[in-house]
GROMACS .gro file of C-alpha atoms in nm:
model
  265
    1MET     CA    1   2.044  -3.211  -3.359
    2ARG     CA    2   2.307  -2.999  -3.187
    3ILE     CA    3   2.245  -2.784  -2.878
    4GLY     CA    4   2.237  -2.463  -3.081
    5SER     CA    5   1.961  -2.594  -3.307
    6LEU     CA    6   1.768  -2.720  -3.007
    7ALA     CA    7   1.790  -2.381  -2.837
    8ASP     CA    8   1.682  -2.198  -3.153
    9ALA     CA    9   1.382  -2.426  -3.195
   10ALA     CA   10   1.260  -2.339  -2.845
   11GLY     CA   11   1.350  -1.969  -2.864
   12THR     CA   12   1.618  -1.984  -2.597
   13THR     CA   13   1.997  -2.014  -2.568
   14PRO     CA   14   2.245  -2.299  -2.528
   15ARG     CA   15   2.339  -2.157  -2.189
   16THR     CA   16   1.978  -2.193  -2.073
   17VAL     CA   17   1.964  -2.549  -2.204
   18ARG     CA   18   2.276  -2.636  -2.003
   19HIS     CA   19   2.116  -2.474  -1.697
   20TYR     CA   20   1.811  -2.698  -1.739
   21HIS     CA   21   2.042  -2.998  -1.757
   22ARG     CA   22   2.201  -2.900  -1.424
   23LEU     CA   23   1.858  -2.860  -1.263
   24GLY     CA   24   1.744  -3.196  -1.393
   25LEU     CA   25   1.461  -3.040  -1.594
   26LEU     CA   26   1.602  -3.166  -1.920
   27GLY     CA   27   1.771  -3.504  -1.938
   28GLU     CA   28   2.120  -3.539  -2.075
   29PRO     CA   29   2.111  -3.667  -2.435
   30ARG     CA   30   2.335  -3.935  -2.568
   31ARG     CA   31   2.676  -3.827  -2.687
   32LEU     CA   32   2.824  -3.910  -3.023
   33SER     CA   33   3.169  -4.059  -3.063
   34ASN     CA   34   3.310  -3.709  -3.108
   35GLY     CA   35   3.169  -3.601  -2.770
   36TYR     CA   36   2.889  -3.381  -2.905
   37ARG     CA   37   2.540  -3.407  -2.758
   38GLU     CA   38   2.278  -3.539  -2.995
   39TYR     CA   39   1.926  -3.411  -2.927
   40THR     CA   40   1.605  -3.561  -3.065
   41ILE     CA   41   1.252  -3.436  -3.127
   42ASP     CA   42   1.160  -3.557  -2.778
   43ASP     CA   43   1.412  -3.313  -2.634
   44VAL     CA   44   1.263  -3.034  -2.846
   45VAL     CA   45   0.914  -3.112  -2.715
   46ARG     CA   46   1.036  -3.126  -2.353
   47LEU     CA   47   1.230  -2.802  -2.384
   48MET     CA   48   0.941  -2.619  -2.547
   49ARG     CA   49   0.710  -2.732  -2.268
   50ILE     CA   50   0.959  -2.608  -2.009
   51ARG     CA   51   0.979  -2.270  -2.180
   52TRP     CA   52   0.601  -2.253  -2.215
   53LEU     CA   53   0.547  -2.309  -1.842
   54ALA     CA   54   0.832  -2.073  -1.748
   55ASP     CA   55   0.683  -1.799  -1.967
   56ALA     CA   56   0.351  -1.849  -1.788
   57GLY     CA   57   0.526  -1.760  -1.464
   58MET     CA   58   0.583  -2.103  -1.313
   59PRO     CA   59   0.909  -2.124  -1.116
   60LEU     CA   60   1.163  -2.369  -1.250
   61GLY     CA   61   1.147  -2.564  -0.925
   62ALA     CA   62   0.779  -2.643  -0.986
   63ILE     CA   63   0.806  -2.722  -1.355
   64ALA     CA   64   0.955  -3.070  -1.313
   65ALA     CA   65   0.658  -3.174  -1.095
   66ALA     CA   66   0.413  -3.021  -1.342
   67LEU     CA   67   0.567  -3.204  -1.637
   68ASP     CA   68   0.599  -3.532  -1.451
   69GLN     CA   69   0.270  -3.506  -1.261
   70ARG     CA   70   0.178  -3.867  -1.339
   71ALA     CA   71   0.477  -3.976  -1.133
   72THR     CA   72   0.410  -3.725  -0.852
   73ASP     CA   73   0.124  -3.616  -0.632
   74GLU     CA   74  -0.109  -3.409  -0.855
   75SER     CA   75  -0.233  -3.220  -0.551
   76ASP     CA   76   0.112  -3.061  -0.524
   77VAL     CA   77   0.082  -2.928  -0.878
   78VAL     CA   78  -0.266  -2.794  -0.807
   79ALA     CA   79  -0.143  -2.626  -0.488
   80ASP     CA   80   0.152  -2.471  -0.675
   81LEU     CA   81  -0.073  -2.333  -0.948
   82ARG     CA   82  -0.321  -2.191  -0.698
   83ALA     CA   83  -0.040  -2.024  -0.506
   84LEU     CA   84   0.098  -1.875  -0.827
   85LEU     CA   85  -0.242  -1.737  -0.924
   86ALA     CA   86  -0.291  -1.590  -0.575
   87GLY     CA   87   0.048  -1.421  -0.601
   88ILE     CA   88  -0.034  -1.278  -0.944
   89GLU     CA   89  -0.367  -1.144  -0.813
   90THR     CA   90  -0.185  -0.971  -0.528
   91GLU     CA   91   0.061  -0.819  -0.774
   92ARG     CA   92  -0.225  -0.712  -1.001
   93LYS     CA   93  -0.393  -0.524  -0.718
   94SER     CA   94  -0.060  -0.367  -0.623
   95PHE     CA   95   0.005  -0.251  -0.980
   96THR     CA   96  -0.349  -0.116  -1.011
   97HIS     CA   97  -0.301   0.078  -0.687
   98LYS     CA   98   0.036   0.213  -0.805
   99HIS     CA   99  -0.108   0.309  -1.144
  100THR     CA  100  -0.391   0.502  -0.979
  101ARG     CA  101  -0.154   0.682  -0.744
  102LEU     CA  102   0.105   0.764  -1.009
  103SER     CA  103  -0.167   0.897  -1.240
  104ALA     CA  104  -0.286   1.129  -0.964
  105LEU     CA  105   0.071   1.237  -0.889
  106LEU     CA  106   0.130   1.307  -1.258
  107ASP     CA  107  -0.181   1.526  -1.269
  108ASP     CA  108  -0.058   1.717  -0.964
  109ALA     CA  109   0.292   1.760  -1.111
  110VAL     CA  110   0.153   1.884  -1.445
  111GLU     CA  111  -0.064   2.134  -1.259
  112HIS     CA  112   0.235   2.245  -1.044
  113ARG     CA  113   0.068   2.121  -0.728
  114PRO     CA  114   0.264   1.984  -0.431
  115LEU     CA  115   0.283   1.606  -0.417
  116THR     CA  116   0.096   1.487  -0.108
  117ALA     CA  117  -0.076   1.176   0.023
  118LEU     CA  118  -0.377   1.384   0.129
  119PRO     CA  119  -0.694   1.374  -0.079
  120ARG     CA  120  -0.700   1.665  -0.322
  121ASP     CA  121  -0.986   1.853  -0.152
  122ALA     CA  122  -0.816   1.828   0.185
  123ALA     CA  123  -0.480   1.937   0.043
  124ASP     CA  124  -0.634   2.234  -0.141
  125THR     CA  125  -0.835   2.348   0.160
  126LEU     CA  126  -0.534   2.328   0.393
  127ALA     CA  127  -0.308   2.502   0.142
  128ALA     CA  128  -0.552   2.792   0.107
  129LEU     CA  129  -0.584   2.822   0.484
  130ILE     CA  130  -0.208   2.814   0.537
  131ASP     CA  131  -0.150   3.081   0.273
  132ALA     CA  132  -0.410   3.310   0.431
  133ALA     CA  133  -0.331   3.235   0.796
  134ALA     CA  134  -0.179   3.477   1.039
  135GLU     CA  135   0.166   3.386   1.163
  136THR     CA  136   0.028   3.268   1.496
  137GLU     CA  137  -0.199   3.015   1.324
  138ARG     CA  138   0.030   2.921   1.035
  139GLU     CA  139   0.257   2.694   1.241
  140ALA     CA  140  -0.037   2.507   1.393
  141LEU     CA  141  -0.191   2.455   1.050
  142LEU     CA  142   0.138   2.329   0.907
  143ARG     CA  143   0.167   2.077   1.189
  144GLU     CA  144  -0.195   1.976   1.141
  145ARG     CA  145  -0.133   1.919   0.770
  146ASP     CA  146   0.174   1.707   0.846
  147LEU     CA  147  -0.019   1.504   1.103
  148LEU     CA  148  -0.305   1.443   0.860
  149GLU     CA  149  -0.062   1.338   0.588
  150VAL     CA  150   0.107   1.089   0.821
  151MET     CA  151  -0.235   0.945   0.901
  152ALA     CA  152  -0.315   0.924   0.529
  153ILE     CA  153   0.011   0.747   0.449
  154ALA     CA  154  -0.018   0.508   0.743
  155GLY     CA  155  -0.379   0.423   0.655
  156THR     CA  156  -0.484   0.453   1.019
  157VAL     CA  157  -0.819   0.627   0.952
  158PRO     CA  158  -1.100   0.576   0.701
  159ALA     CA  159  -1.132   0.811   0.403
  160SER     CA  160  -1.441   0.971   0.558
  161PHE     CA  161  -1.217   1.123   0.825
  162PHE     CA  162  -1.053   1.348   0.564
  163ASP     CA  163  -1.388   1.432   0.406
  164THR     CA  164  -1.520   1.553   0.741
  165THR     CA  165  -1.201   1.742   0.824
  166THR     CA  166  -1.213   1.914   0.486
  167ALA     CA  167  -1.576   2.006   0.534
  168ALA     CA  168  -1.500   2.147   0.878
  169LEU     CA  169  -1.219   2.362   0.742
  170ALA     CA  170  -1.420   2.477   0.442
  171ASP     CA  171  -1.717   2.600   0.649
  172PRO     CA  172  -1.640   2.948   0.789
  173ASP     CA  173  -1.813   2.896   1.125
  174THR     CA  174  -1.673   2.548   1.182
  175ARG     CA  175  -1.329   2.662   1.067
  176VAL     CA  176  -1.318   2.923   1.341
  177LYS     CA  177  -1.394   2.653   1.599
  178TYR     CA  178  -1.142   2.416   1.440
  179LEU     CA  179  -0.864   2.675   1.447
  180ALA     CA  180  -0.948   2.755   1.807
  181LEU     CA  181  -0.916   2.388   1.891
  182LEU     CA  182  -0.580   2.378   1.715
  183ARG     CA  183  -0.455   2.668   1.923
  184ARG     CA  184  -0.565   2.497   2.243
  185PHE     CA  185  -0.415   2.169   2.123
  186SER     CA  186  -0.081   2.340   2.051
  187ALA     CA  187  -0.087   2.503   2.395
  188LEU     CA  188  -0.100   2.158   2.557
  189GLU     CA  189   0.250   2.070   2.436
  190GLY     CA  190   0.484   2.016   2.726
  191ARG     CA  191   0.216   2.020   2.995
  192ASP     CA  192   0.181   1.747   3.253
  193VAL     CA  193  -0.102   1.510   3.167
  194ASP     CA  194  -0.249   1.510   3.519
  195ASP     CA  195  -0.235   1.886   3.551
  196ALA     CA  196  -0.400   1.930   3.210
  197ALA     CA  197  -0.668   1.664   3.266
  198ASP     CA  198  -0.961   1.905   3.246
  199ASP     CA  199  -0.832   2.068   2.926
  200ILE     CA  200  -0.760   1.728   2.772
  201ASP     CA  201  -1.112   1.605   2.847
  202SER     CA  202  -1.270   1.923   2.712
  203LEU     CA  203  -1.062   1.923   2.396
  204ALA     CA  204  -1.127   1.555   2.331
  205ALA     CA  205  -1.504   1.603   2.368
  206GLU     CA  206  -1.510   1.901   2.129
  207LEU     CA  207  -1.282   1.730   1.877
  208ALA     CA  208  -1.491   1.412   1.877
  209SER     CA  209  -1.808   1.615   1.831
  210MET     CA  210  -1.660   1.811   1.540
  211LEU     CA  211  -1.513   1.505   1.369
  212ASP     CA  212  -1.804   1.268   1.419
  213ILE     CA  213  -1.736   1.098   1.087
  214GLY     CA  214  -1.993   0.822   1.105
  215ALA     CA  215  -1.724   0.550   1.133
  216PRO     CA  216  -1.480   0.471   1.412
  217LEU     CA  217  -1.115   0.564   1.364
  218SER     CA  218  -1.028   0.197   1.396
  219ALA     CA  219  -1.237   0.110   1.092
  220ALA     CA  220  -1.057  -0.084   0.822
  221PRO     CA  221  -0.876   0.154   0.587
  222ASP     CA  222  -0.941   0.162   0.215
  223ASP     CA  223  -0.748  -0.065  -0.025
  224THR     CA  224  -0.577   0.247  -0.155
  225ALA     CA  225  -0.417   0.321   0.182
  226ASP     CA  226  -0.045   0.267   0.205
  227GLN     CA  227  -0.055   0.092   0.541
  228THR     CA  228   0.315   0.148   0.597
  229GLY     CA  229   0.339  -0.071   0.906
  230PRO     CA  230   0.316  -0.059   1.285
  231LEU     CA  231   0.310   0.321   1.321
  232SER     CA  232   0.178   0.383   1.671
  233ILE     CA  233   0.005   0.686   1.817
  234ASP     CA  234   0.326   0.748   2.012
  235ASP     CA  235   0.507   0.795   1.681
  236ILE     CA  236   0.241   1.020   1.532
  237VAL     CA  237   0.182   1.239   1.840
  238PRO     CA  238   0.492   1.230   2.065
  239ASP     CA  239   0.368   1.481   2.324
  240PRO     CA  240   0.188   1.292   2.608
  241ALA     CA  241  -0.079   1.556   2.675
  242GLN     CA  242  -0.163   1.600   2.307
  243ARG     CA  243  -0.160   1.225   2.259
  244ALA     CA  244  -0.409   1.189   2.544
  245VAL     CA  245  -0.649   1.418   2.356
  246ILE     CA  246  -0.628   1.206   2.040
  247ILE     CA  247  -0.672   0.880   2.232
  248GLU     CA  248  -0.973   1.009   2.428
  249ALA     CA  249  -1.133   1.163   2.118
  250THR     CA  250  -1.083   0.835   1.930
  251THR     CA  251  -1.244   0.643   2.216
  252ARG     CA  252  -1.542   0.878   2.212
  253LEU     CA  253  -1.581   0.833   1.836
  254GLN     CA  254  -1.568   0.457   1.873
  255THR     CA  255  -1.833   0.445   2.142
  256THR     CA  256  -2.070   0.717   2.022
  257GLU     CA  257  -2.331   0.650   1.755
  258PRO     CA  258  -2.270   0.863   1.445
  259SER     CA  259  -2.487   1.170   1.401
  260ARG     CA  260  -2.769   1.156   1.150
  261PRO     CA  261  -2.911   1.435   0.936
  262GLY     CA  262  -3.152   1.634   1.149
  263ASP     CA  263  -2.993   1.534   1.479
  264SER     CA  264  -2.933   1.819   1.719
  265ARG     CA  265  -2.598   1.833   1.892
   0.00000   0.00000   0.00000
């Protein structure tokens, strides 16, 4: 049997067969007097097994050990297969996550909605507020939306944070307080941290009370979070005074028991 017939039998190409020879996966056959390789049924069986394992996702470097496991340590083959399955499971979760996100993005694009990492309710509520806001509040709301989206992309807060923020913005009375806090937060920009200590403490206390989400901000994010990497609070909030508010509010949320229905605040 010539190399072309061998390759056809296994559903591959002569070039691939030669590659397997170079890797040592497939032994060199005897050569006829005219120099041509002469393959046998044993070579067909070996090649088909190689292709079968490769199609299953096994790297070529692990196939030789898998095929010759009687002559090698079987624990190595077991470890290789377990590692391959673990990798496939990770990829499966990644593809599921991407499918879910792309489906949501497609829905938004079809409905002519802006593409954003924010949950839909939060994005809709903020968009409505920004459209209706006075010029003095519009800039603060735009910055708040950007900050929330960065937090959503980075996966630094649990999903309940956005639920509570959305609820606060949707309620007329709470929204007034929230917008007032935003104005005070914006006014902190550029101020010395020591000089603004009283305002920082007051803002942090009110923010923590308003956003008592029932879970600390350091809680593990959802599997759907992007978790883009080591994005620090310094990156998210570059102004020192404003950053101090976020840090103190976060500390309060971490150390205060969440409110329960019927609790008075």
